[in-house]
mmCIF file of C-alpha atoms in Angstrom:
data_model
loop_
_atom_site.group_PDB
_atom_site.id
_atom_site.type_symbol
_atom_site.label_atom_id
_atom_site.label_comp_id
_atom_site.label_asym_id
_atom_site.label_seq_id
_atom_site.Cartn_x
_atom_site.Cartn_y
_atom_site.Cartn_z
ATOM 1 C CA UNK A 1 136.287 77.465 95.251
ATOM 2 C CA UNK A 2 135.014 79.805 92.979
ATOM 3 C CA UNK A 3 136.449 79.281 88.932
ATOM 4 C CA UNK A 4 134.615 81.461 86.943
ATOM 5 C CA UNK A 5 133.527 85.428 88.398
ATOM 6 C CA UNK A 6 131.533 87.454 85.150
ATOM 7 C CA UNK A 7 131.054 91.178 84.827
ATOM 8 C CA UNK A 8 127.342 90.501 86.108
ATOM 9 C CA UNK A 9 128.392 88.603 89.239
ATOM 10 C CA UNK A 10 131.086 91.921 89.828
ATOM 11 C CA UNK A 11 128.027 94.588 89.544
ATOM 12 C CA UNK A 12 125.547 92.400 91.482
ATOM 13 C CA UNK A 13 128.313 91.379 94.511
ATOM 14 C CA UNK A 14 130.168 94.752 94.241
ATOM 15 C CA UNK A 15 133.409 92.069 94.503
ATOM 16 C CA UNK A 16 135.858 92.219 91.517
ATOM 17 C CA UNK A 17 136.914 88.643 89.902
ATOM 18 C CA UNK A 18 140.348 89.353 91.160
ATOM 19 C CA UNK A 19 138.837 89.381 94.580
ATOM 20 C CA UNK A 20 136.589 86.072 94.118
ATOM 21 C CA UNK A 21 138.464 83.893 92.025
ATOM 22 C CA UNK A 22 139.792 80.712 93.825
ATOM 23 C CA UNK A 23 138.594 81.525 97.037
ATOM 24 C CA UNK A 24 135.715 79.317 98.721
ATOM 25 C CA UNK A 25 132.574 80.681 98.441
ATOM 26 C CA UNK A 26 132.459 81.079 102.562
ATOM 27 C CA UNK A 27 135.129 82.878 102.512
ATOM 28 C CA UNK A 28 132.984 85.869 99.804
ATOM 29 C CA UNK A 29 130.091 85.244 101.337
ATOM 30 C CA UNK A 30 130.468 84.146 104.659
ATOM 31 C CA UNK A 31 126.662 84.009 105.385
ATOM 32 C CA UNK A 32 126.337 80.745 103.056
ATOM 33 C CA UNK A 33 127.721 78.820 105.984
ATOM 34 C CA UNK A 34 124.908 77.195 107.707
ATOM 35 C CA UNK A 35 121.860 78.266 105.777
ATOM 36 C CA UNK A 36 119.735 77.199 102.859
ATOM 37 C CA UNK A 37 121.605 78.041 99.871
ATOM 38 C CA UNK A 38 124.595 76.211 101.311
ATOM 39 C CA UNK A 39 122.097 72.733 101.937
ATOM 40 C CA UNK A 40 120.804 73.445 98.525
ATOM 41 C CA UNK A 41 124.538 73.304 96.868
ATOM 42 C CA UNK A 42 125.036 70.148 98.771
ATOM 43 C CA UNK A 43 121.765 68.419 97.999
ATOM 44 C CA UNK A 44 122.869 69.416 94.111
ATOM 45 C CA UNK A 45 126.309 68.111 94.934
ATOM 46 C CA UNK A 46 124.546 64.746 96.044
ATOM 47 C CA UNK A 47 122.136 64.328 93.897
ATOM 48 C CA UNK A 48 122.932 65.869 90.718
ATOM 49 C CA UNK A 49 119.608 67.297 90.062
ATOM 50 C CA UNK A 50 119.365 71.103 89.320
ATOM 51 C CA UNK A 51 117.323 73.315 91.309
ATOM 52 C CA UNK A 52 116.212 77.011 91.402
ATOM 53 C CA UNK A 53 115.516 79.191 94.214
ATOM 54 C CA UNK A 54 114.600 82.787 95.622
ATOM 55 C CA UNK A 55 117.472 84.247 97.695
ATOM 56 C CA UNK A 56 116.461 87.056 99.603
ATOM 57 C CA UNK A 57 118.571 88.948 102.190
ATOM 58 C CA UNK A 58 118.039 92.494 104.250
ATOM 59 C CA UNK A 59 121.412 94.763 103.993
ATOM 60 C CA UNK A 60 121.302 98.100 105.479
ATOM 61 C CA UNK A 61 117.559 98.162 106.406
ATOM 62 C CA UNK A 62 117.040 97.410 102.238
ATOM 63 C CA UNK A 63 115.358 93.965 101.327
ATOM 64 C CA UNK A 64 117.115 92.061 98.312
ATOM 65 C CA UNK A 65 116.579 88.982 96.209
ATOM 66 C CA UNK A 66 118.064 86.604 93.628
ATOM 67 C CA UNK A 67 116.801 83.742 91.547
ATOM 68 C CA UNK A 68 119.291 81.421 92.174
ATOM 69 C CA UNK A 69 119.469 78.527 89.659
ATOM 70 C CA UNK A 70 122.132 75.593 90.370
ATOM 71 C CA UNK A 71 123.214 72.787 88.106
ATOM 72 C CA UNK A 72 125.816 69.667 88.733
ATOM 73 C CA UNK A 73 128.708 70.268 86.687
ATOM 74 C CA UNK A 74 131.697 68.097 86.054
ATOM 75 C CA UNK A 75 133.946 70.505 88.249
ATOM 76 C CA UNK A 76 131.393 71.036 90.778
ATOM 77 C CA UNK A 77 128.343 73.605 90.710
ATOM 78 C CA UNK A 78 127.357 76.301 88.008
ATOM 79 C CA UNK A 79 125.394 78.937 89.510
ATOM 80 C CA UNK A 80 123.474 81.570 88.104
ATOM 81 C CA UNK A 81 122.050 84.768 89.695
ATOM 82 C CA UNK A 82 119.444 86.777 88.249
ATOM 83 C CA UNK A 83 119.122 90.164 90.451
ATOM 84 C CA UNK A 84 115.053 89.934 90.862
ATOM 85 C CA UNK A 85 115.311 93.064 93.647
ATOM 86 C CA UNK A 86 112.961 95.503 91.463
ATOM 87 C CA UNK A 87 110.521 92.845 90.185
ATOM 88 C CA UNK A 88 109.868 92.158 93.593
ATOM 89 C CA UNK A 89 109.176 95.633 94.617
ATOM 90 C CA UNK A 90 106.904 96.258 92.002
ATOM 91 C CA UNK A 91 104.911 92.711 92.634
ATOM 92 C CA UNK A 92 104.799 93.587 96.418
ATOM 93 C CA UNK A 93 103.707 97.576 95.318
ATOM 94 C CA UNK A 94 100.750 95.307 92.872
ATOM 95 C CA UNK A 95 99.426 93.293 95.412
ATOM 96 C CA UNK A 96 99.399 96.373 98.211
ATOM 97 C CA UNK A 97 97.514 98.156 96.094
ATOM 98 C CA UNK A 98 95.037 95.286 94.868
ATOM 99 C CA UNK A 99 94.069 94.664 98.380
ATOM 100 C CA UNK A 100 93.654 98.812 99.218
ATOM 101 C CA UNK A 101 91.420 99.171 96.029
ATOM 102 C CA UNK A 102 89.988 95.650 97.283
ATOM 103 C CA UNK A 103 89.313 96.885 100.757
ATOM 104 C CA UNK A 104 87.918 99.933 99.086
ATOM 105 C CA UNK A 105 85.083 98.218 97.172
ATOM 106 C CA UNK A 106 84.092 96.099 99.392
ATOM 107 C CA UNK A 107 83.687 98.439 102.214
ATOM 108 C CA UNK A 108 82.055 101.425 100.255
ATOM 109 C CA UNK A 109 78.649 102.324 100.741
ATOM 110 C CA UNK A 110 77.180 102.303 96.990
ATOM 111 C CA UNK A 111 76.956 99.210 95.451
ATOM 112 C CA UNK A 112 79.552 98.503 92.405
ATOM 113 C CA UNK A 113 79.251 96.204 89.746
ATOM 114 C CA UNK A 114 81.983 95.114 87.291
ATOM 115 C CA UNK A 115 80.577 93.458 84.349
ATOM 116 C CA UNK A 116 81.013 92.321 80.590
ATOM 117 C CA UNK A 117 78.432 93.382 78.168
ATOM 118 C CA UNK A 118 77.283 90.791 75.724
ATOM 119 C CA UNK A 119 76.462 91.429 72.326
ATOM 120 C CA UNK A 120 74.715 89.579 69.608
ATOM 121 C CA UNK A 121 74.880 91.087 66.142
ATOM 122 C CA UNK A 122 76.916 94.888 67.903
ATOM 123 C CA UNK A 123 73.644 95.235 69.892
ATOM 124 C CA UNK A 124 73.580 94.812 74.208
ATOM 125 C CA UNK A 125 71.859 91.447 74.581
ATOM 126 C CA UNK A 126 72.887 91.045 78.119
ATOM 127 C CA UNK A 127 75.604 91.236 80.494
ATOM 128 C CA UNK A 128 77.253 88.852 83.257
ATOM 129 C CA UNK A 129 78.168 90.035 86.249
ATOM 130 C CA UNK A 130 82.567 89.566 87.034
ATOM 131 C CA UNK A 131 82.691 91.689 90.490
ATOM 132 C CA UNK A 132 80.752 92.544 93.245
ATOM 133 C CA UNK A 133 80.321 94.016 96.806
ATOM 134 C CA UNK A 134 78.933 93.948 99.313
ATOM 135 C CA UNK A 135 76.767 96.790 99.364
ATOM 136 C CA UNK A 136 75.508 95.901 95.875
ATOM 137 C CA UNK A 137 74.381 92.344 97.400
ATOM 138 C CA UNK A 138 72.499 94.611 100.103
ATOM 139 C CA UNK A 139 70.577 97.081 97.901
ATOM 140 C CA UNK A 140 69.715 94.658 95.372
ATOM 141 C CA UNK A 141 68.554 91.456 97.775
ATOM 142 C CA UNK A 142 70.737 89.461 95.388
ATOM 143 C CA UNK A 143 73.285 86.693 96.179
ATOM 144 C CA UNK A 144 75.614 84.994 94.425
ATOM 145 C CA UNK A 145 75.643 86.901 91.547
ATOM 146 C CA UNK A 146 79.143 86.552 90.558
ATOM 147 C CA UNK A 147 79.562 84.559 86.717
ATOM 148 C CA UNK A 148 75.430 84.859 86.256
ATOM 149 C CA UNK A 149 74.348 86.848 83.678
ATOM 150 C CA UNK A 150 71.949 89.694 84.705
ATOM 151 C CA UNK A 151 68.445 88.256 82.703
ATOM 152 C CA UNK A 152 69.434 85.145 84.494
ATOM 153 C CA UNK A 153 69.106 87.061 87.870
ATOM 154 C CA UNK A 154 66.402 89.306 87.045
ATOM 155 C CA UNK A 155 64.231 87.452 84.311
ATOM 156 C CA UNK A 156 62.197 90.244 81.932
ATOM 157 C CA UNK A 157 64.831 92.859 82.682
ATOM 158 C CA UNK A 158 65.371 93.810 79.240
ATOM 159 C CA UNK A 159 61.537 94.746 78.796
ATOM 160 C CA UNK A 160 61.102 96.719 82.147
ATOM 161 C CA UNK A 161 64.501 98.266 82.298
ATOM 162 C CA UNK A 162 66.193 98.532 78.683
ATOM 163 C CA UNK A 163 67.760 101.943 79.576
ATOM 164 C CA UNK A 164 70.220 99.889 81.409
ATOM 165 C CA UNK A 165 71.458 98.255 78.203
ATOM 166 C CA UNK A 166 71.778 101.373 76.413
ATOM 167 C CA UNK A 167 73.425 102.846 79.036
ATOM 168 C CA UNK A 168 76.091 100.376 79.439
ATOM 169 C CA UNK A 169 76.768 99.809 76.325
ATOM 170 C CA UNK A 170 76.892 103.524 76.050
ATOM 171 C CA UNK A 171 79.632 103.466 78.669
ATOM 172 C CA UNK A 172 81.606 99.864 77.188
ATOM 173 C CA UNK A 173 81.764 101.784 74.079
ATOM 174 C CA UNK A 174 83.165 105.318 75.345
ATOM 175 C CA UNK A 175 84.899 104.590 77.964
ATOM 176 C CA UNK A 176 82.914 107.467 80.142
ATOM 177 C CA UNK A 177 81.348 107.317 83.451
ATOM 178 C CA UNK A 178 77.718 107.906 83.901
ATOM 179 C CA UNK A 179 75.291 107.683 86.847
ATOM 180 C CA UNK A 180 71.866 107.422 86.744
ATOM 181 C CA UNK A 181 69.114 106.480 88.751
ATOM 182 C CA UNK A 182 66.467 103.604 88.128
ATOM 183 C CA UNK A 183 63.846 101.474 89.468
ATOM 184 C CA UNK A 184 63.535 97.611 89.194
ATOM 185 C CA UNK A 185 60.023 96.232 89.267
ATOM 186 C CA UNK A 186 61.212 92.892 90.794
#
């Protein structure tokens, strides 16, 4: 039976205290009965170890969850809800669009680098390669790029090429988008 109802349980349930209080939980929420928040209460019962869980549930074609977190209490069970509904929506919305953008740069045509310039006294020394595609693989004959840093992969680059350096540091440091065409001896 439920004992204790707060303002936060009211707003998240939409069911007053005077409505909750000393009723069995089946009888509020009648979809307990039988499923895994139910064998969680009893394994919490049993063995009097806490445990924390993700509730979710679809109500009127709307998908909603909970972080449930249950402890063994002298009475019984203490159980906490935190609404988690928004967070996540916006974690689901993340990942959808990390795996468009993904899709994106791997399938494009031009090649695309993503890389970290290194500097040695404020001046472009070199830079290491984070990210790339596919197509940049393809145009450039080079494989397995990712972590390596670029006068690894191309030794002398700085002497036939240092227009590269300038220009990327020239776009670390402003921020700005450039594109430029050049030709690598190797």
């Amino acid at each position: 039976k439920l004992t204790y109802w707060n303002s936060a349980s009211e707003k998240m349930s939409g069911i007053s205290a005077k409505e909750a209080l000393c009723k069995p939980i089946i009888e509020i929420f009648p979809n307990v009965k039988g499923n895994k928040t139910e064998k969680i209460y009893f394994d919490v019962l049993k063995t009097k170890s806490p445990k924390t869980f993700i509730n979710e549930f679809i109500e009127d074609g709307k998908t909603f969850a909970f972080e449930v977190s249950v402890y063994p209490s002298l009475e019984g069970l203490s159980v906490f809800t935190k609404d988690i509904t928004e967070h996540k929506r916006v974690e689901e919305a993340i990942r959808e669009s990390e795996e468009r953008y993904r899709s994106l740069f791997e399938n494009m045509f031009e090649g695309f680098a993503f890389c970290k310039m290194i500097y040695d006294d404020g001046c472009p020394v070199d830079f290491k390669l984070i990210q790339v595609n596919r197509s940049f693989e393809k145009m450039t004959g080079l494989k397995h790029v990712v972590g390596k840093n670029v006068t690894e992969l191309i030794p002398g680059i700085k002497e036939t090429n240092p227009e590269l350096f300038k220009i990327y540091d020239r776009v670390t440091k402003t921020g700005k988008t450039e594109r430029f065409e050049t030709y690598l001896p190797p």
